[in-house]
Backbone as CSV, one residue per row, in Angstrom:
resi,resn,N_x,N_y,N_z,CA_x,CA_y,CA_z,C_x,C_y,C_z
1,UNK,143.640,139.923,104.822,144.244,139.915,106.143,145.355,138.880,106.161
2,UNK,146.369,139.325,106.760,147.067,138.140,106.979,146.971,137.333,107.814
3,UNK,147.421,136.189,107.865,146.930,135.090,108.723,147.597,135.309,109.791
4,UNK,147.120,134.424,111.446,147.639,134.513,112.795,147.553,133.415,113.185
5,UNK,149.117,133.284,113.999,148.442,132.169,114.773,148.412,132.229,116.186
6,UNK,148.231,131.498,117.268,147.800,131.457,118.495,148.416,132.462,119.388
7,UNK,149.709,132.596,119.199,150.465,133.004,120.269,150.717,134.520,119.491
8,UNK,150.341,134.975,118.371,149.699,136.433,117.789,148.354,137.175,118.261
9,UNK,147.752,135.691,118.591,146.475,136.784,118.315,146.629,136.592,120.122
10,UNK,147.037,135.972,120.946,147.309,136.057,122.772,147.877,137.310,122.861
11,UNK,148.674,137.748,122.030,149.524,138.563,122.530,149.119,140.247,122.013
12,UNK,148.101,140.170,121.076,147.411,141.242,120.491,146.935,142.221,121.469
13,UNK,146.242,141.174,122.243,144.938,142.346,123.070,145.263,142.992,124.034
14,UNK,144.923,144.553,124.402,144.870,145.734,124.787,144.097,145.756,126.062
15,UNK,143.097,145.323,125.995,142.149,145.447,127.168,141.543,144.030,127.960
16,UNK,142.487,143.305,128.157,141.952,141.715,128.761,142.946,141.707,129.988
17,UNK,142.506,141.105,130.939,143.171,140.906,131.716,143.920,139.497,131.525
18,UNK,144.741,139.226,132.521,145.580,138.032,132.206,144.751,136.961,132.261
19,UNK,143.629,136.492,133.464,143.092,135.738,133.368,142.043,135.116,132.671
20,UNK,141.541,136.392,131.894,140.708,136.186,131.082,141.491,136.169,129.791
21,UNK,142.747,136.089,129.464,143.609,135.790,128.366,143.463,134.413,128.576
22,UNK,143.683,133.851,129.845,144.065,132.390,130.075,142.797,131.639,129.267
23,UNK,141.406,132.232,129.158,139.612,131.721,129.857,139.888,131.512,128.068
24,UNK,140.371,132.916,127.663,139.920,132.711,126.024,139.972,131.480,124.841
25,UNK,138.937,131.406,124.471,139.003,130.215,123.732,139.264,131.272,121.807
26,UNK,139.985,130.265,121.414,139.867,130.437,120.057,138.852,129.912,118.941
27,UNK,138.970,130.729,117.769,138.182,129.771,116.817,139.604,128.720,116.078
28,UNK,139.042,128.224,115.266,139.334,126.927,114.433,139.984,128.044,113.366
29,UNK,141.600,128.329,113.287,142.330,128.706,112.627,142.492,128.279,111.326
30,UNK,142.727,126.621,111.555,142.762,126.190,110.273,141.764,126.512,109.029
31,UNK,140.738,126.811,109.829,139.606,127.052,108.757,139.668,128.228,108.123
32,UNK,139.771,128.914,108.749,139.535,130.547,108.460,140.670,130.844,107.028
33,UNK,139.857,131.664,105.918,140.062,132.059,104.700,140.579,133.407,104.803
34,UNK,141.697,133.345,105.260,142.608,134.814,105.525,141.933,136.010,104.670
35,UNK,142.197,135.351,103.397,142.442,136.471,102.573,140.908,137.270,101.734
36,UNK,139.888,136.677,103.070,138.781,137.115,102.551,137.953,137.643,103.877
37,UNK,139.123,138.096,104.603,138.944,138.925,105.689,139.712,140.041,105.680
38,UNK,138.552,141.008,106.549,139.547,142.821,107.183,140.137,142.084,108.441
39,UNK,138.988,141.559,109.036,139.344,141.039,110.719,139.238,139.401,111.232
40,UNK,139.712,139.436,112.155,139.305,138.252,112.687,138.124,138.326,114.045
41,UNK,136.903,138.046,113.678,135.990,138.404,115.047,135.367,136.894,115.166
42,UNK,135.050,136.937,116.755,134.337,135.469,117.396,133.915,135.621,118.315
43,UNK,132.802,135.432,118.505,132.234,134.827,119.902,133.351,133.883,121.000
44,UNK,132.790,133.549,122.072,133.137,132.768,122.998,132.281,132.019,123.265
45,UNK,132.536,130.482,122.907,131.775,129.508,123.324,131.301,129.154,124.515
46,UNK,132.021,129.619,125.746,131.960,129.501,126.911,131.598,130.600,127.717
47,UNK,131.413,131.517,126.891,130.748,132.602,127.896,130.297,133.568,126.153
48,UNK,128.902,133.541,126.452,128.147,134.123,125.123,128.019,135.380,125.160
49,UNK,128.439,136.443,125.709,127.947,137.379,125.714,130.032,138.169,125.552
50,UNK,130.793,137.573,125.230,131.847,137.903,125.199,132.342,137.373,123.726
51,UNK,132.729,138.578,122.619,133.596,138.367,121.803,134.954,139.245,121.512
52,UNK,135.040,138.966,120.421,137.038,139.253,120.283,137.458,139.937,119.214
53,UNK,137.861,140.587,118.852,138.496,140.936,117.300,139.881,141.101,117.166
54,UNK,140.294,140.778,115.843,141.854,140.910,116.381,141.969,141.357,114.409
55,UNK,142.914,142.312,114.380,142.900,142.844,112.910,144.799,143.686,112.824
56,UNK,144.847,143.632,111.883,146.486,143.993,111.647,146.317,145.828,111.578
57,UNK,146.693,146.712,112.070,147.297,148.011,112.326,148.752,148.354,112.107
58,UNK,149.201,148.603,111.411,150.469,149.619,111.662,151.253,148.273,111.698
59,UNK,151.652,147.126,110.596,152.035,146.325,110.921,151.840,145.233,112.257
60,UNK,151.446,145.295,112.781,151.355,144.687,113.738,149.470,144.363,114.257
61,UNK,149.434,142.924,115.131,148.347,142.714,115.257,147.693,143.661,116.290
62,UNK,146.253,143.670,116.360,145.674,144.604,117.664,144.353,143.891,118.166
63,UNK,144.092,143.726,119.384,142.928,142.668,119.752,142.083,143.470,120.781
64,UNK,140.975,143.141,120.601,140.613,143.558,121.612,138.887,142.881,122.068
65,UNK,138.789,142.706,123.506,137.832,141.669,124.163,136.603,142.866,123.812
66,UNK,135.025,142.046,123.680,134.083,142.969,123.416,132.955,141.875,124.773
67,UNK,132.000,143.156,125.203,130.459,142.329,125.651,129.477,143.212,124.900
68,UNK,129.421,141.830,124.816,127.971,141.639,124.378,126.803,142.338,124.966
69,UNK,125.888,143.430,124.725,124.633,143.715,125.595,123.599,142.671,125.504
70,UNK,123.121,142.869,126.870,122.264,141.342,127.431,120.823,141.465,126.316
71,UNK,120.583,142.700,126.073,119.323,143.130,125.272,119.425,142.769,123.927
72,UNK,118.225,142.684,123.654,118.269,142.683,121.644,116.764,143.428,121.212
73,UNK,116.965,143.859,119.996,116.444,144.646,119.493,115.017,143.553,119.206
74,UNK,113.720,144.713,119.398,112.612,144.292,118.841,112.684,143.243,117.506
75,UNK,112.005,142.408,117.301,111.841,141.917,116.179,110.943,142.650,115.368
76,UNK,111.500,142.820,113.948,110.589,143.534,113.004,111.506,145.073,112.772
77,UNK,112.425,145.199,113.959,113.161,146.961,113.658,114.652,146.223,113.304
78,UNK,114.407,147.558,112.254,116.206,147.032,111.377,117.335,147.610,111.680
79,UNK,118.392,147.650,111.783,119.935,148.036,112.723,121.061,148.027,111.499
80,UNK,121.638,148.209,111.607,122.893,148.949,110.976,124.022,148.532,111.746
81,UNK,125.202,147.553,111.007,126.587,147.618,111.549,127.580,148.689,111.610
82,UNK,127.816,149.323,112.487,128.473,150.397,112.402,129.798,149.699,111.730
83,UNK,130.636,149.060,111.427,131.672,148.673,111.088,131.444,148.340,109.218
84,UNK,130.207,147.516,108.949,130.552,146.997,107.569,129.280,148.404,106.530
85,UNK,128.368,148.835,107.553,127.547,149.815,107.277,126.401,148.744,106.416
86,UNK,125.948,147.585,106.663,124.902,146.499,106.079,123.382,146.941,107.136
87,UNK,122.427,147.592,106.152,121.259,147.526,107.106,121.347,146.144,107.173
88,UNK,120.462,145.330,108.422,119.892,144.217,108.881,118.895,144.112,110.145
89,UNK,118.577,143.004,110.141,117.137,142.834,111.005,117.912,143.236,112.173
90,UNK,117.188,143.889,113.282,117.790,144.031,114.513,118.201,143.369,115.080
91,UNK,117.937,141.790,115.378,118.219,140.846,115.912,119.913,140.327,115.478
92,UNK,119.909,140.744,114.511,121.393,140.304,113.510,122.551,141.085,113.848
93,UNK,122.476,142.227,114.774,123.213,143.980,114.978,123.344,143.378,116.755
94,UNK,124.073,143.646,117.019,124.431,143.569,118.665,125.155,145.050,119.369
95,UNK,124.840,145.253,120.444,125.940,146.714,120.386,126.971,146.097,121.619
96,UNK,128.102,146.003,121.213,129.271,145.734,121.838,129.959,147.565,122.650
97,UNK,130.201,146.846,124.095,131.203,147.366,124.267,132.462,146.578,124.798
98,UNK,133.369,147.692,124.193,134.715,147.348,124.820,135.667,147.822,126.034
99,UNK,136.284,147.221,127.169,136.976,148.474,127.958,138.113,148.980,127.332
100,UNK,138.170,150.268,127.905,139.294,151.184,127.816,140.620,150.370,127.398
101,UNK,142.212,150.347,127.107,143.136,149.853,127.360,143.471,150.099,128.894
102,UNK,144.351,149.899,129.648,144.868,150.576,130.812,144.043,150.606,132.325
103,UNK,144.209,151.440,132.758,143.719,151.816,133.868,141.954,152.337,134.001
104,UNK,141.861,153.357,132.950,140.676,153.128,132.501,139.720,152.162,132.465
105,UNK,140.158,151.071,131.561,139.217,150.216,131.529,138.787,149.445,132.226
106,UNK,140.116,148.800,133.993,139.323,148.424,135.157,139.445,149.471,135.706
107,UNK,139.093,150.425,135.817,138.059,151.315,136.423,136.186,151.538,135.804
108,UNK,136.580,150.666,134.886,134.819,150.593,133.817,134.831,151.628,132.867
109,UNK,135.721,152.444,132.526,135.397,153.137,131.329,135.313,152.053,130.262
110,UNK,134.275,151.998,129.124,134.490,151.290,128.070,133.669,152.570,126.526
111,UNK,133.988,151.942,125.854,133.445,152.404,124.542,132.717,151.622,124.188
112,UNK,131.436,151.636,122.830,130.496,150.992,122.523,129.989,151.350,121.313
113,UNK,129.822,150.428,120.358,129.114,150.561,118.821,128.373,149.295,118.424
114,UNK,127.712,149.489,117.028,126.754,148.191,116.866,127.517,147.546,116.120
115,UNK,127.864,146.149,115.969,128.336,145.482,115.051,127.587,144.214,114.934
116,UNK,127.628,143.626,113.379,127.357,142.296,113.574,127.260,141.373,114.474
117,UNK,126.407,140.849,115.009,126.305,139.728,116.434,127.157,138.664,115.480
118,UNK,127.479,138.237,114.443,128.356,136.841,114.013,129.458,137.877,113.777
119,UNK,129.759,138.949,113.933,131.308,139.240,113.227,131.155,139.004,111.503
120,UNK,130.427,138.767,110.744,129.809,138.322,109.590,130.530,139.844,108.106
121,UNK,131.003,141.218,109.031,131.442,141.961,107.972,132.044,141.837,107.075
122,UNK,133.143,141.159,107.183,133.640,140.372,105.820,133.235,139.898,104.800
123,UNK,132.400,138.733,105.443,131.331,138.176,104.606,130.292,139.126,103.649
124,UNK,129.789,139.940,104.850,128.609,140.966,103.996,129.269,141.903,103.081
125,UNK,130.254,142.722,103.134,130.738,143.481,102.426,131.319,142.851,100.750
126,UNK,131.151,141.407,101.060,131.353,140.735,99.711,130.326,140.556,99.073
127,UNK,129.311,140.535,99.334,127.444,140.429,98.370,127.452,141.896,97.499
128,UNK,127.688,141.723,96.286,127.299,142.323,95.496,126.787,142.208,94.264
129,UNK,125.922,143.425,93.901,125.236,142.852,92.522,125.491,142.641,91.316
130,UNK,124.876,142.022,90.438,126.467,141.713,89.151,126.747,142.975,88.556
131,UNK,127.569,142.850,87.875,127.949,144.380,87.546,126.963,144.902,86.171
132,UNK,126.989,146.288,86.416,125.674,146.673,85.012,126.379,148.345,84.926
133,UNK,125.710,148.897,84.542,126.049,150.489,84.028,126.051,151.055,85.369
134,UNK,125.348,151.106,85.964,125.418,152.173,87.223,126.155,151.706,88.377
135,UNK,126.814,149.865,88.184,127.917,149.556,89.134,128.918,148.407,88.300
136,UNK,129.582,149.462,87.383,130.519,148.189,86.328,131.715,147.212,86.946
137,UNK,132.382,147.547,88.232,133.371,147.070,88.805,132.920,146.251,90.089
138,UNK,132.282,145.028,89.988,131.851,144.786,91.593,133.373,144.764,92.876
139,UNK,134.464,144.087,91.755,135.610,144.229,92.340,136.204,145.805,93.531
140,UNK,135.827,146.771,92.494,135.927,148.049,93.126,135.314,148.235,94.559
141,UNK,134.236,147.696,93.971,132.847,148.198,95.157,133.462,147.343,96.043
142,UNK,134.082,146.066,96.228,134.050,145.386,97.572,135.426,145.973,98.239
143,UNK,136.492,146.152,97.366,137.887,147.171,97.594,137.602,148.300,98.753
144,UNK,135.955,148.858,97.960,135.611,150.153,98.714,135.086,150.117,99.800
145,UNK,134.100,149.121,99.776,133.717,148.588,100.940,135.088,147.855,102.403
146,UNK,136.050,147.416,101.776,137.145,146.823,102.597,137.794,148.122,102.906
147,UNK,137.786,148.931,102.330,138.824,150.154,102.991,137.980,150.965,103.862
148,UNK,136.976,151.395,103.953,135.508,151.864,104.888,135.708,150.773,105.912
149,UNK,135.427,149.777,105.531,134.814,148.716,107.206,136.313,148.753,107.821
150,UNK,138.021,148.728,107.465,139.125,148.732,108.095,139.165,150.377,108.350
151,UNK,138.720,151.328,107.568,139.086,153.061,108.558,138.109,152.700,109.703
152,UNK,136.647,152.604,110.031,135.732,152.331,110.795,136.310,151.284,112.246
153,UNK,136.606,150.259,111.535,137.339,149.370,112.610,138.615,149.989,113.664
154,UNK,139.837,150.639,112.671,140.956,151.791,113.321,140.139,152.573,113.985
155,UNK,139.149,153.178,113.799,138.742,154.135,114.351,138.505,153.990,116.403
156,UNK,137.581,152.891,115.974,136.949,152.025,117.321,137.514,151.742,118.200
157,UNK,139.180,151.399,117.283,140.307,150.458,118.423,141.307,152.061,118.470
158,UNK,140.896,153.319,117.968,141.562,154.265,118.512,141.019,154.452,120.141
159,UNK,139.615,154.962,119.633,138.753,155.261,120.698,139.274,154.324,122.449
160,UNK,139.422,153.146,121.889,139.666,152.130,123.151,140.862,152.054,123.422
161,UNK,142.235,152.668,122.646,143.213,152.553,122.927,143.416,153.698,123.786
162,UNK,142.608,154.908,123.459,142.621,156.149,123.974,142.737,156.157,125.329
């Protein structure tokens, strides 16, 4: 991914209103390891049930505000990121929705899928096993995995751009 900075990733999002552009807090830029990301996703420190993603499209950045559902899955049942496709404990899977872009979305239309509760796809799609006969390229496999979790991601921010 290429890197962003503040006044990129403000100016990204699709479905926020102005004031809640103002509310948004960022993560710690400096930290973040560009190039071992599809996306950029975060929570909100100040309001937990609200995160963010912001990922490059068509040249250009695209953002968009997510909530959090207030619920969580039984402990003991396992969930699936729709974005990086990592079974995990349910507790680890959150189902986000997002509103609409436009008019739509304050009117309450939103869209909704499960993703990582840490935004963590990046991360997970990099665990792989060392390489042997039946997986000689781990390099490949994470390539393959990065081009799946970014069609999956386009897909989501079609749906919401829609």
């Amino acid at each position: 991914m290429q890197p962003l900075t503040e006044a990129e990733i403000r100016g990204s999002f699709t479905n926020i209103s102005e004031l809640e552009l103002e509310r948004m807090t960022l993560p710690g830029l400096h930290e973040i390891v560009w190039e071992d990301r599809e996306f950029l996703g975060w929570r909100d420190v100040h309001a937990i049930h609200r995160g963010y993603i912001v990922f490059w499209q068509d040249g250009r950045p695209v953002g968009m505000v997510l909530k959090a559902a207030g619920s969580r899955t039984r402990p003991g049942i396992s969930s699936m990121c729709t974005l990086c496709r990592t079974p995990l404990p349910g507790v680890q899977v959150t189902l986000f929705t997002a509103p609409r872009a436009g008019q739509a979305g304050f009117d309450g239309s939103t869209v909704g899928t499960y993703i990582c509760a840490d935004f963590g796809c990046s991360n997970l799609i990099r665990i792989v096993p060392p390489a042997s006969e039946m997986q000689p390229d781990p390099d490949a496999l994470v390539a393959m995995r990065a081009a799946g979790l970014t069609s999956r991601l386009e897909s989501f921010t079609r749906s919401v751009l829609r």
